Amino acid sequence: MTAAPDSPLATLWCPAANREPRRDGRVPDMLVLHYTGMESSDAALDWLTREESKVSCHYLVDEDGRIAQMVRESERAWHAGQSLWAGETDLNSCSLGIEIHNPGHEFGYRDFPEAQMRSVEALCLDILRRHPIRAERVVAHSDIAPGRKRDPGEKFDWARLAQAGVGLWVQPAPLGEDQGLGPGDEGQEVLKLQQDLAGLGYGVELTSTYGTGLEKVVEAFQRHFRQARIDGRADTSTRDTLSRLLTAMQATPVA
């Protein structure tokens, strides 16, 4: 295997042990963004390349903006774990994964530096030039594993990426004073919320009941698309933002 990375932006090729062929001949049509959740990028790079870690990713971007590639884009990396998006469960076979170094919520979650965000933006654009990835299929790890994962988190600048042409985004509807829908609520409004979240791609059961699972999905949605308040309640701001996103998604032409 040649040591040249797929992306000319990557300055380090550090092959991971955990990689394999994509199943069923899948080609990447999804991009998943993560944070490392470790105290240093060097430790993250070491862990992501070790066989015993049982994880891997295609790229790692450190806080200075340096990019390392660990798994070929043509190969299946082990980054998504137990996850679901748009009805699919084997997301490792259809996705590319980018780890962005940040200590995360466990070790002092902090803003993503400008140099890092500049490199993430450039890398995403470079990937999109090679792969037909629709805007709604550029997602957070928390989107595909609500309640289990929180990365890259509410400090990540999704709006910036969208302005550059990466991912789906609308201006979030302003916060209000209403409590909206929440745990224990039932009925047609809850069902409509579940249908809309599922329409965007989230794994949601259509039960008409606002249970813990739906609360976690709403939190994940807010962490990505309405970051001003993350409380798991579907207030008017949350539901309006979701409606705007669905409209924007439907208006996006299919490649």
PDB file of C-alpha atoms in Angstrom:
ATOM      1  CA  MET A   1       0.000   0.000   0.000  1.00  0.00           C
ATOM      2  CA  THR A   2       1.376   3.343  -0.982  1.00  0.00           C
ATOM      3  CA  ALA A   3       2.074   5.810   1.796  1.00  0.00           C
ATOM      4  CA  ALA A   4       0.565   8.771  -0.066  1.00  0.00           C
ATOM      5  CA  PRO A   5      -2.628  10.051   1.616  1.00  0.00           C
ATOM      6  CA  ASP A   6      -5.851  10.387  -0.378  1.00  0.00           C
ATOM      7  CA  SER A   7      -6.070  14.061   0.505  1.00  0.00           C
ATOM      8  CA  PRO A   8      -3.218  16.397  -0.459  1.00  0.00           C
ATOM      9  CA  LEU A   9      -4.029  18.286   2.758  1.00  0.00           C
ATOM     10  CA  ALA A  10      -2.863  15.403   4.937  1.00  0.00           C
ATOM     11  CA  THR A  11       0.777  15.746   5.957  1.00  0.00           C
ATOM     12  CA  LEU A  12       1.010  12.462   7.841  1.00  0.00           C
ATOM     13  CA  TRP A  13       0.116   8.939   6.790  1.00  0.00           C
ATOM     14  CA  CYS A  14      -0.219   6.754   9.880  1.00  0.00           C
ATOM     15  CA  PRO A  15      -2.079   3.550   8.981  1.00  0.00           C
ATOM     16  CA  ALA A  16      -4.565   2.186  11.482  1.00  0.00           C
ATOM     17  CA  ALA A  17      -4.725  -1.489  12.346  1.00  0.00           C
ATOM     18  CA  ASN A  18      -8.524  -1.551  12.349  1.00  0.00           C
ATOM     19  CA  ARG A  19      -9.609  -1.225   8.744  1.00  0.00           C
ATOM     20  CA  GLU A  20     -11.272  -3.519   6.226  1.00  0.00           C
ATOM     21  CA  PRO A  21     -13.084  -3.542   2.870  1.00  0.00           C
ATOM     22  CA  ARG A  22     -16.409  -1.734   2.725  1.00  0.00           C
ATOM     23  CA  ARG A  23     -19.328  -4.156   2.763  1.00  0.00           C
ATOM     24  CA  ASP A  24     -21.507  -4.771  -0.284  1.00  0.00           C
ATOM     25  CA  GLY A  25     -19.305  -2.624  -2.483  1.00  0.00           C
ATOM     26  CA  ARG A  26     -20.480   0.583  -0.829  1.00  0.00           C
ATOM     27  CA  VAL A  27     -18.818   3.857  -1.721  1.00  0.00           C
ATOM     28  CA  PRO A  28     -18.726   6.756   0.756  1.00  0.00           C
ATOM     29  CA  ASP A  29     -21.878   8.865   0.644  1.00  0.00           C
ATOM     30  CA  MET A  30     -21.809  10.145   4.218  1.00  0.00           C
ATOM     31  CA  LEU A  31     -19.389  12.177   6.339  1.00  0.00           C
ATOM     32  CA  VAL A  32     -19.323  11.885  10.142  1.00  0.00           C
ATOM     33  CA  LEU A  33     -17.527  14.457  12.313  1.00  0.00           C
ATOM     34  CA  HIS A  34     -16.254  13.516  15.775  1.00  0.00           C
ATOM     35  CA  TYR A  35     -14.119  14.969  18.532  1.00  0.00           C
ATOM     36  CA  THR A  36     -11.391  12.813  20.030  1.00  0.00           C
ATOM     37  CA  GLY A  37     -12.426  13.255  23.671  1.00  0.00           C
ATOM     38  CA  MET A  38      -8.814  12.733  24.750  1.00  0.00           C
ATOM     39  CA  GLU A  39      -6.342  14.996  26.501  1.00  0.00           C
ATOM     40  CA  SER A  40      -3.855  15.244  23.629  1.00  0.00           C
ATOM     41  CA  SER A  41      -3.929  14.774  19.883  1.00  0.00           C
ATOM     42  CA  ASP A  42      -0.803  12.598  20.042  1.00  0.00           C
ATOM     43  CA  ALA A  43      -2.565  10.227  22.420  1.00  0.00           C
ATOM     44  CA  ALA A  44      -5.586  10.195  20.130  1.00  0.00           C
ATOM     45  CA  LEU A  45      -3.471   9.383  17.081  1.00  0.00           C
ATOM     46  CA  ASP A  46      -1.747   6.577  18.951  1.00  0.00           C
ATOM     47  CA  TRP A  47      -5.050   5.117  20.167  1.00  0.00           C
ATOM     48  CA  LEU A  48      -6.779   5.366  16.796  1.00  0.00           C
ATOM     49  CA  THR A  49      -4.029   3.352  15.124  1.00  0.00           C
ATOM     50  CA  ARG A  50      -3.751   0.558  17.718  1.00  0.00           C
ATOM     51  CA  GLU A  51      -5.421  -2.802  17.105  1.00  0.00           C
ATOM     52  CA  GLU A  52      -6.494  -3.158  20.737  1.00  0.00           C
ATOM     53  CA  SER A  53      -8.478   0.088  20.586  1.00  0.00           C
ATOM     54  CA  LYS A  54     -11.083  -1.537  18.292  1.00  0.00           C
ATOM     55  CA  VAL A  55     -11.610   1.907  16.729  1.00  0.00           C
ATOM     56  CA  SER A  56     -10.172   3.880  13.824  1.00  0.00           C
ATOM     57  CA  CYS A  57     -10.999   6.835  11.621  1.00  0.00           C
ATOM     58  CA  HIS A  58     -10.048   8.122   8.201  1.00  0.00           C
ATOM     59  CA  TYR A  59      -8.601  11.470   9.318  1.00  0.00           C
ATOM     60  CA  LEU A  60      -7.500  13.300  12.454  1.00  0.00           C
ATOM     61  CA  VAL A  61      -7.190  17.094  12.632  1.00  0.00           C
ATOM     62  CA  ASP A  62      -5.172  18.460  15.564  1.00  0.00           C
ATOM     63  CA  GLU A  63      -5.650  21.868  17.206  1.00  0.00           C
ATOM     64  CA  ASP A  64      -2.908  23.434  15.062  1.00  0.00           C
ATOM     65  CA  GLY A  65      -4.706  22.280  11.922  1.00  0.00           C
ATOM     66  CA  ARG A  66      -2.363  19.423  11.001  1.00  0.00           C
ATOM     67  CA  ILE A  67      -4.124  16.555   9.249  1.00  0.00           C
ATOM     68  CA  ALA A  68      -3.203  12.878   9.548  1.00  0.00           C
ATOM     69  CA  GLN A  69      -4.775  10.093   7.511  1.00  0.00           C
ATOM     70  CA  MET A  70      -5.145   6.655   9.083  1.00  0.00           C
ATOM     71  CA  VAL A  71      -7.516   4.718   6.811  1.00  0.00           C
ATOM     72  CA  ARG A  72      -7.922   4.848   3.037  1.00  0.00           C
ATOM     73  CA  GLU A  73     -11.134   6.494   1.899  1.00  0.00           C
ATOM     74  CA  SER A  74     -11.853   3.330  -0.076  1.00  0.00           C
ATOM     75  CA  GLU A  75     -11.754   1.287   3.145  1.00  0.00           C
ATOM     76  CA  ARG A  76     -14.124   0.819   6.079  1.00  0.00           C
ATOM     77  CA  ALA A  77     -12.938   2.463   9.305  1.00  0.00           C
ATOM     78  CA  TRP A  78     -14.381   1.697  12.757  1.00  0.00           C
ATOM     79  CA  HIS A  79     -15.606   5.109  13.866  1.00  0.00           C
ATOM     80  CA  ALA A  80     -19.416   5.129  13.911  1.00  0.00           C
ATOM     81  CA  GLY A  81     -20.087   2.290  16.349  1.00  0.00           C
ATOM     82  CA  GLN A  82     -23.699   1.408  17.108  1.00  0.00           C
ATOM     83  CA  SER A  83     -25.516   4.064  15.133  1.00  0.00           C
ATOM     84  CA  LEU A  84     -28.402   4.854  12.806  1.00  0.00           C
ATOM     85  CA  TRP A  85     -29.124   7.447  10.140  1.00  0.00           C
ATOM     86  CA  ALA A  86     -31.836   7.488   7.479  1.00  0.00           C
ATOM     87  CA  GLY A  87     -32.668   3.865   8.201  1.00  0.00           C
ATOM     88  CA  GLU A  88     -29.100   2.577   7.834  1.00  0.00           C
ATOM     89  CA  THR A  89     -27.247   0.855  10.651  1.00  0.00           C
ATOM     90  CA  ASP A  90     -23.893  -0.082   9.058  1.00  0.00           C
ATOM     91  CA  LEU A  91     -22.710   3.481   8.803  1.00  0.00           C
ATOM     92  CA  ASN A  92     -19.046   2.498   8.791  1.00  0.00           C
ATOM     93  CA  SER A  93     -19.550   0.947   5.352  1.00  0.00           C
ATOM     94  CA  CYS A  94     -21.053   4.061   3.775  1.00  0.00           C
ATOM     95  CA  SER A  95     -19.233   6.856   5.577  1.00  0.00           C
ATOM     96  CA  LEU A  96     -15.958   8.675   6.032  1.00  0.00           C
ATOM     97  CA  GLY A  97     -14.989   9.753   9.541  1.00  0.00           C
ATOM     98  CA  ILE A  98     -13.003  12.788  10.679  1.00  0.00           C
ATOM     99  CA  GLU A  99     -11.757  13.005  14.262  1.00  0.00           C
ATOM    100  CA  ILE A 100     -11.182  16.596  15.408  1.00  0.00           C
ATOM    101  CA  HIS A 101      -8.989  16.863  18.461  1.00  0.00           C
ATOM    102  CA  ASN A 102     -10.764  18.352  21.463  1.00  0.00           C
ATOM    103  CA  PRO A 103     -10.667  17.087  25.065  1.00  0.00           C
ATOM    104  CA  GLY A 104     -14.428  16.898  24.976  1.00  0.00           C
ATOM    105  CA  HIS A 105     -16.992  17.117  27.725  1.00  0.00           C
ATOM    106  CA  GLU A 106     -15.048  14.756  29.995  1.00  0.00           C
ATOM    107  CA  PHE A 107     -11.727  16.632  29.958  1.00  0.00           C
ATOM    108  CA  GLY A 108     -12.545  20.339  29.648  1.00  0.00           C
ATOM    109  CA  TYR A 109     -14.525  20.910  26.464  1.00  0.00           C
ATOM    110  CA  ARG A 110     -13.290  24.044  24.725  1.00  0.00           C
ATOM    111  CA  ASP A 111     -13.703  26.089  21.579  1.00  0.00           C
ATOM    112  CA  PHE A 112     -12.235  24.756  18.353  1.00  0.00           C
ATOM    113  CA  PRO A 113      -9.302  27.007  17.318  1.00  0.00           C
ATOM    114  CA  GLU A 114      -9.361  28.952  14.051  1.00  0.00           C
ATOM    115  CA  ALA A 115      -6.444  26.990  12.556  1.00  0.00           C
ATOM    116  CA  GLN A 116      -8.236  23.734  13.295  1.00  0.00           C
ATOM    117  CA  MET A 117     -11.572  24.875  11.885  1.00  0.00           C
ATOM    118  CA  ARG A 118      -9.838  26.171   8.759  1.00  0.00           C
ATOM    119  CA  SER A 119      -8.311  22.739   8.188  1.00  0.00           C
ATOM    120  CA  VAL A 120     -11.565  20.908   8.928  1.00  0.00           C
ATOM    121  CA  GLU A 121     -13.349  23.118   6.403  1.00  0.00           C
ATOM    122  CA  ALA A 122     -10.681  22.545   3.759  1.00  0.00           C
ATOM    123  CA  LEU A 123     -10.598  18.788   4.355  1.00  0.00           C
ATOM    124  CA  CYS A 124     -14.383  18.479   4.149  1.00  0.00           C
ATOM    125  CA  LEU A 125     -14.442  20.419   0.885  1.00  0.00           C
ATOM    126  CA  ASP A 126     -11.646  18.250  -0.487  1.00  0.00           C
ATOM    127  CA  ILE A 127     -13.605  15.101   0.414  1.00  0.00           C
ATOM    128  CA  LEU A 128     -16.807  16.452  -1.136  1.00  0.00           C
ATOM    129  CA  ARG A 129     -14.968  17.027  -4.406  1.00  0.00           C
ATOM    130  CA  ARG A 130     -14.255  13.292  -4.569  1.00  0.00           C
ATOM    131  CA  HIS A 131     -17.470  11.836  -3.156  1.00  0.00           C
ATOM    132  CA  PRO A 132     -21.182  12.536  -3.831  1.00  0.00           C
ATOM    133  CA  ILE A 133     -22.219  13.352  -0.261  1.00  0.00           C
ATOM    134  CA  ARG A 134     -25.516  15.197   0.156  1.00  0.00           C
ATOM    135  CA  ALA A 135     -25.702  18.043   2.656  1.00  0.00           C
ATOM    136  CA  GLU A 136     -27.995  16.189   5.083  1.00  0.00           C
ATOM    137  CA  ARG A 137     -25.513  13.310   5.185  1.00  0.00           C
ATOM    138  CA  VAL A 138     -22.777  15.457   6.759  1.00  0.00           C
ATOM    139  CA  VAL A 139     -23.530  14.704  10.391  1.00  0.00           C
ATOM    140  CA  ALA A 140     -22.250  14.734  13.942  1.00  0.00           C
ATOM    141  CA  HIS A 141     -21.402  11.566  15.817  1.00  0.00           C
ATOM    142  CA  SER A 142     -24.111  12.657  18.259  1.00  0.00           C
ATOM    143  CA  ASP A 143     -26.664  12.725  15.422  1.00  0.00           C
ATOM    144  CA  ILE A 144     -26.187   9.058  14.609  1.00  0.00           C
ATOM    145  CA  ALA A 145     -25.866   7.905  18.243  1.00  0.00           C
ATOM    146  CA  PRO A 146     -28.119  10.168  20.375  1.00  0.00           C
ATOM    147  CA  GLY A 147     -27.649   9.726  24.100  1.00  0.00           C
ATOM    148  CA  ARG A 148     -24.537   7.610  23.557  1.00  0.00           C
ATOM    149  CA  LYS A 149     -22.377  10.324  22.001  1.00  0.00           C
ATOM    150  CA  ARG A 150     -22.175  14.135  22.323  1.00  0.00           C
ATOM    151  CA  ASP A 151     -19.422  14.933  19.820  1.00  0.00           C
ATOM    152  CA  PRO A 152     -18.320  17.166  18.251  1.00  0.00           C
ATOM    153  CA  GLY A 153     -20.641  19.106  20.541  1.00  0.00           C
ATOM    154  CA  GLU A 154     -22.369  22.431  20.881  1.00  0.00           C
ATOM    155  CA  LYS A 155     -19.192  24.518  20.448  1.00  0.00           C
ATOM    156  CA  PHE A 156     -18.574  23.184  16.950  1.00  0.00           C
ATOM    157  CA  ASP A 157     -19.183  25.759  14.202  1.00  0.00           C
ATOM    158  CA  TRP A 158     -21.554  24.018  11.811  1.00  0.00           C
ATOM    159  CA  ALA A 159     -22.706  27.369  10.419  1.00  0.00           C
ATOM    160  CA  ARG A 160     -19.188  28.120   9.214  1.00  0.00           C
ATOM    161  CA  LEU A 161     -18.964  24.815   7.365  1.00  0.00           C
ATOM    162  CA  ALA A 162     -22.347  25.335   5.726  1.00  0.00           C
ATOM    163  CA  GLN A 163     -21.343  28.802   4.530  1.00  0.00           C
ATOM    164  CA  ALA A 164     -18.394  27.118   2.818  1.00  0.00           C
ATOM    165  CA  GLY A 165     -20.685  24.519   1.229  1.00  0.00           C
ATOM    166  CA  VAL A 166     -20.390  21.688   3.743  1.00  0.00           C
ATOM    167  CA  GLY A 167     -23.516  20.268   5.344  1.00  0.00           C
ATOM    168  CA  LEU A 168     -27.110  21.335   5.867  1.00  0.00           C
ATOM    169  CA  TRP A 169     -27.828  24.439   7.926  1.00  0.00           C
ATOM    170  CA  VAL A 170     -30.428  27.146   8.458  1.00  0.00           C
ATOM    171  CA  GLN A 171     -30.426  30.089  10.812  1.00  0.00           C
ATOM    172  CA  PRO A 172     -31.892  28.718  14.069  1.00  0.00           C
ATOM    173  CA  ALA A 173     -35.267  30.130  15.046  1.00  0.00           C
ATOM    174  CA  PRO A 174     -34.946  32.499  18.030  1.00  0.00           C
ATOM    175  CA  LEU A 175     -35.493  31.217  21.537  1.00  0.00           C
ATOM    176  CA  GLY A 176     -38.834  31.875  23.167  1.00  0.00           C
ATOM    177  CA  GLU A 177     -40.334  31.449  26.609  1.00  0.00           C
ATOM    178  CA  ASP A 178     -42.505  28.430  25.808  1.00  0.00           C
ATOM    179  CA  GLN A 179     -41.773  25.041  27.341  1.00  0.00           C
ATOM    180  CA  GLY A 180     -42.895  23.180  24.233  1.00  0.00           C
ATOM    181  CA  LEU A 181     -43.206  19.416  24.149  1.00  0.00           C
ATOM    182  CA  GLY A 182     -41.348  17.269  26.627  1.00  0.00           C
ATOM    183  CA  PRO A 183     -41.172  13.912  28.420  1.00  0.00           C
ATOM    184  CA  GLY A 184     -44.575  12.449  29.167  1.00  0.00           C
ATOM    185  CA  ASP A 185     -46.421  14.327  26.437  1.00  0.00           C
ATOM    186  CA  GLU A 186     -48.485  12.349  23.939  1.00  0.00           C
ATOM    187  CA  GLY A 187     -50.526  12.950  20.819  1.00  0.00           C
ATOM    188  CA  GLN A 188     -50.399  14.220  17.268  1.00  0.00           C
ATOM    189  CA  GLU A 189     -47.889  17.009  17.962  1.00  0.00           C
ATOM    190  CA  VAL A 190     -45.430  14.473  19.335  1.00  0.00           C
ATOM    191  CA  LEU A 191     -46.016  12.190  16.350  1.00  0.00           C
ATOM    192  CA  LYS A 192     -45.397  15.096  13.955  1.00  0.00           C
ATOM    193  CA  LEU A 193     -42.143  15.879  15.763  1.00  0.00           C
ATOM    194  CA  GLN A 194     -41.068  12.237  15.488  1.00  0.00           C
ATOM    195  CA  GLN A 195     -41.945  12.140  11.787  1.00  0.00           C
ATOM    196  CA  ASP A 196     -40.008  15.344  11.096  1.00  0.00           C
ATOM    197  CA  LEU A 197     -36.908  14.153  12.951  1.00  0.00           C
ATOM    198  CA  ALA A 198     -37.057  10.836  11.103  1.00  0.00           C
ATOM    199  CA  GLY A 199     -37.461  12.770   7.842  1.00  0.00           C
ATOM    200  CA  LEU A 200     -34.166  14.511   8.497  1.00  0.00           C
ATOM    201  CA  GLY A 201     -32.470  11.176   9.206  1.00  0.00           C
ATOM    202  CA  TYR A 202     -32.612  10.606  12.971  1.00  0.00           C
ATOM    203  CA  GLY A 203     -33.463   7.185  14.337  1.00  0.00           C
ATOM    204  CA  VAL A 204     -36.881   7.793  15.910  1.00  0.00           C
ATOM    205  CA  GLU A 205     -39.744   5.444  16.720  1.00  0.00           C
ATOM    206  CA  LEU A 206     -43.146   6.804  15.710  1.00  0.00           C
ATOM    207  CA  THR A 207     -44.979   6.217  18.989  1.00  0.00           C
ATOM    208  CA  SER A 208     -46.818   9.519  19.601  1.00  0.00           C
ATOM    209  CA  THR A 209     -45.223   9.427  23.086  1.00  0.00           C
ATOM    210  CA  TYR A 210     -42.392  11.689  24.255  1.00  0.00           C
ATOM    211  CA  GLY A 211     -40.119   9.202  25.988  1.00  0.00           C
ATOM    212  CA  THR A 212     -36.465   9.185  26.980  1.00  0.00           C
ATOM    213  CA  GLY A 213     -35.382   8.091  23.513  1.00  0.00           C
ATOM    214  CA  LEU A 214     -37.060  11.056  21.855  1.00  0.00           C
ATOM    215  CA  GLU A 215     -35.638  13.410  24.473  1.00  0.00           C
ATOM    216  CA  LYS A 216     -32.116  12.218  23.593  1.00  0.00           C
ATOM    217  CA  VAL A 217     -32.761  12.702  19.885  1.00  0.00           C
ATOM    218  CA  VAL A 218     -34.024  16.245  20.484  1.00  0.00           C
ATOM    219  CA  GLU A 219     -30.882  16.966  22.529  1.00  0.00           C
ATOM    220  CA  ALA A 220     -28.741  15.703  19.647  1.00  0.00           C
ATOM    221  CA  PHE A 221     -30.678  17.858  17.195  1.00  0.00           C
ATOM    222  CA  GLN A 222     -30.222  20.925  19.380  1.00  0.00           C
ATOM    223  CA  ARG A 223     -26.507  20.215  19.872  1.00  0.00           C
ATOM    224  CA  HIS A 224     -26.063  20.407  16.105  1.00  0.00           C
ATOM    225  CA  PHE A 225     -28.741  22.777  14.811  1.00  0.00           C
ATOM    226  CA  ARG A 226     -29.988  24.926  17.742  1.00  0.00           C
ATOM    227  CA  GLN A 227     -27.017  25.283  20.062  1.00  0.00           C
ATOM    228  CA  ALA A 228     -28.281  28.186  22.182  1.00  0.00           C
ATOM    229  CA  ARG A 229     -30.177  25.856  24.523  1.00  0.00           C
ATOM    230  CA  ILE A 230     -29.829  22.088  24.799  1.00  0.00           C
ATOM    231  CA  ASP A 231     -32.512  20.720  27.090  1.00  0.00           C
ATOM    232  CA  GLY A 232     -34.224  17.935  25.149  1.00  0.00           C
ATOM    233  CA  ARG A 233     -37.520  19.848  25.014  1.00  0.00           C
ATOM    234  CA  ALA A 234     -39.111  20.534  21.657  1.00  0.00           C
ATOM    235  CA  ASP A 235     -39.991  24.189  22.068  1.00  0.00           C
ATOM    236  CA  THR A 236     -41.213  26.381  19.214  1.00  0.00           C
ATOM    237  CA  SER A 237     -37.651  27.374  18.314  1.00  0.00           C
ATOM    238  CA  THR A 238     -36.573  23.743  17.996  1.00  0.00           C
ATOM    239  CA  ARG A 239     -39.590  22.725  15.912  1.00  0.00           C
ATOM    240  CA  ASP A 240     -39.368  25.774  13.654  1.00  0.00           C
ATOM    241  CA  THR A 241     -35.670  25.164  13.055  1.00  0.00           C
ATOM    242  CA  LEU A 242     -36.417  21.530  12.198  1.00  0.00           C
ATOM    243  CA  SER A 243     -39.143  22.587   9.764  1.00  0.00           C
ATOM    244  CA  ARG A 244     -36.778  25.042   8.059  1.00  0.00           C
ATOM    245  CA  LEU A 245     -34.142  22.314   7.706  1.00  0.00           C
ATOM    246  CA  LEU A 246     -36.601  19.921   6.086  1.00  0.00           C
ATOM    247  CA  THR A 247     -37.592  22.616   3.620  1.00  0.00           C
ATOM    248  CA  ALA A 248     -33.942  23.334   2.832  1.00  0.00           C
ATOM    249  CA  MET A 249     -33.194  19.627   2.434  1.00  0.00           C
ATOM    250  CA  GLN A 250     -36.074  19.112   0.016  1.00  0.00           C
ATOM    251  CA  ALA A 251     -34.893  22.094  -2.023  1.00  0.00           C
ATOM    252  CA  THR A 252     -31.377  20.646  -2.397  1.00  0.00           C
ATOM    253  CA  PRO A 253     -30.966  19.017  -5.820  1.00  0.00           C
ATOM    254  CA  VAL A 254     -29.922  15.379  -5.978  1.00  0.00           C
ATOM    255  CA  ALA A 255     -26.450  14.995  -7.436  1.00  0.00           C
TER     256      ALA A 255
END
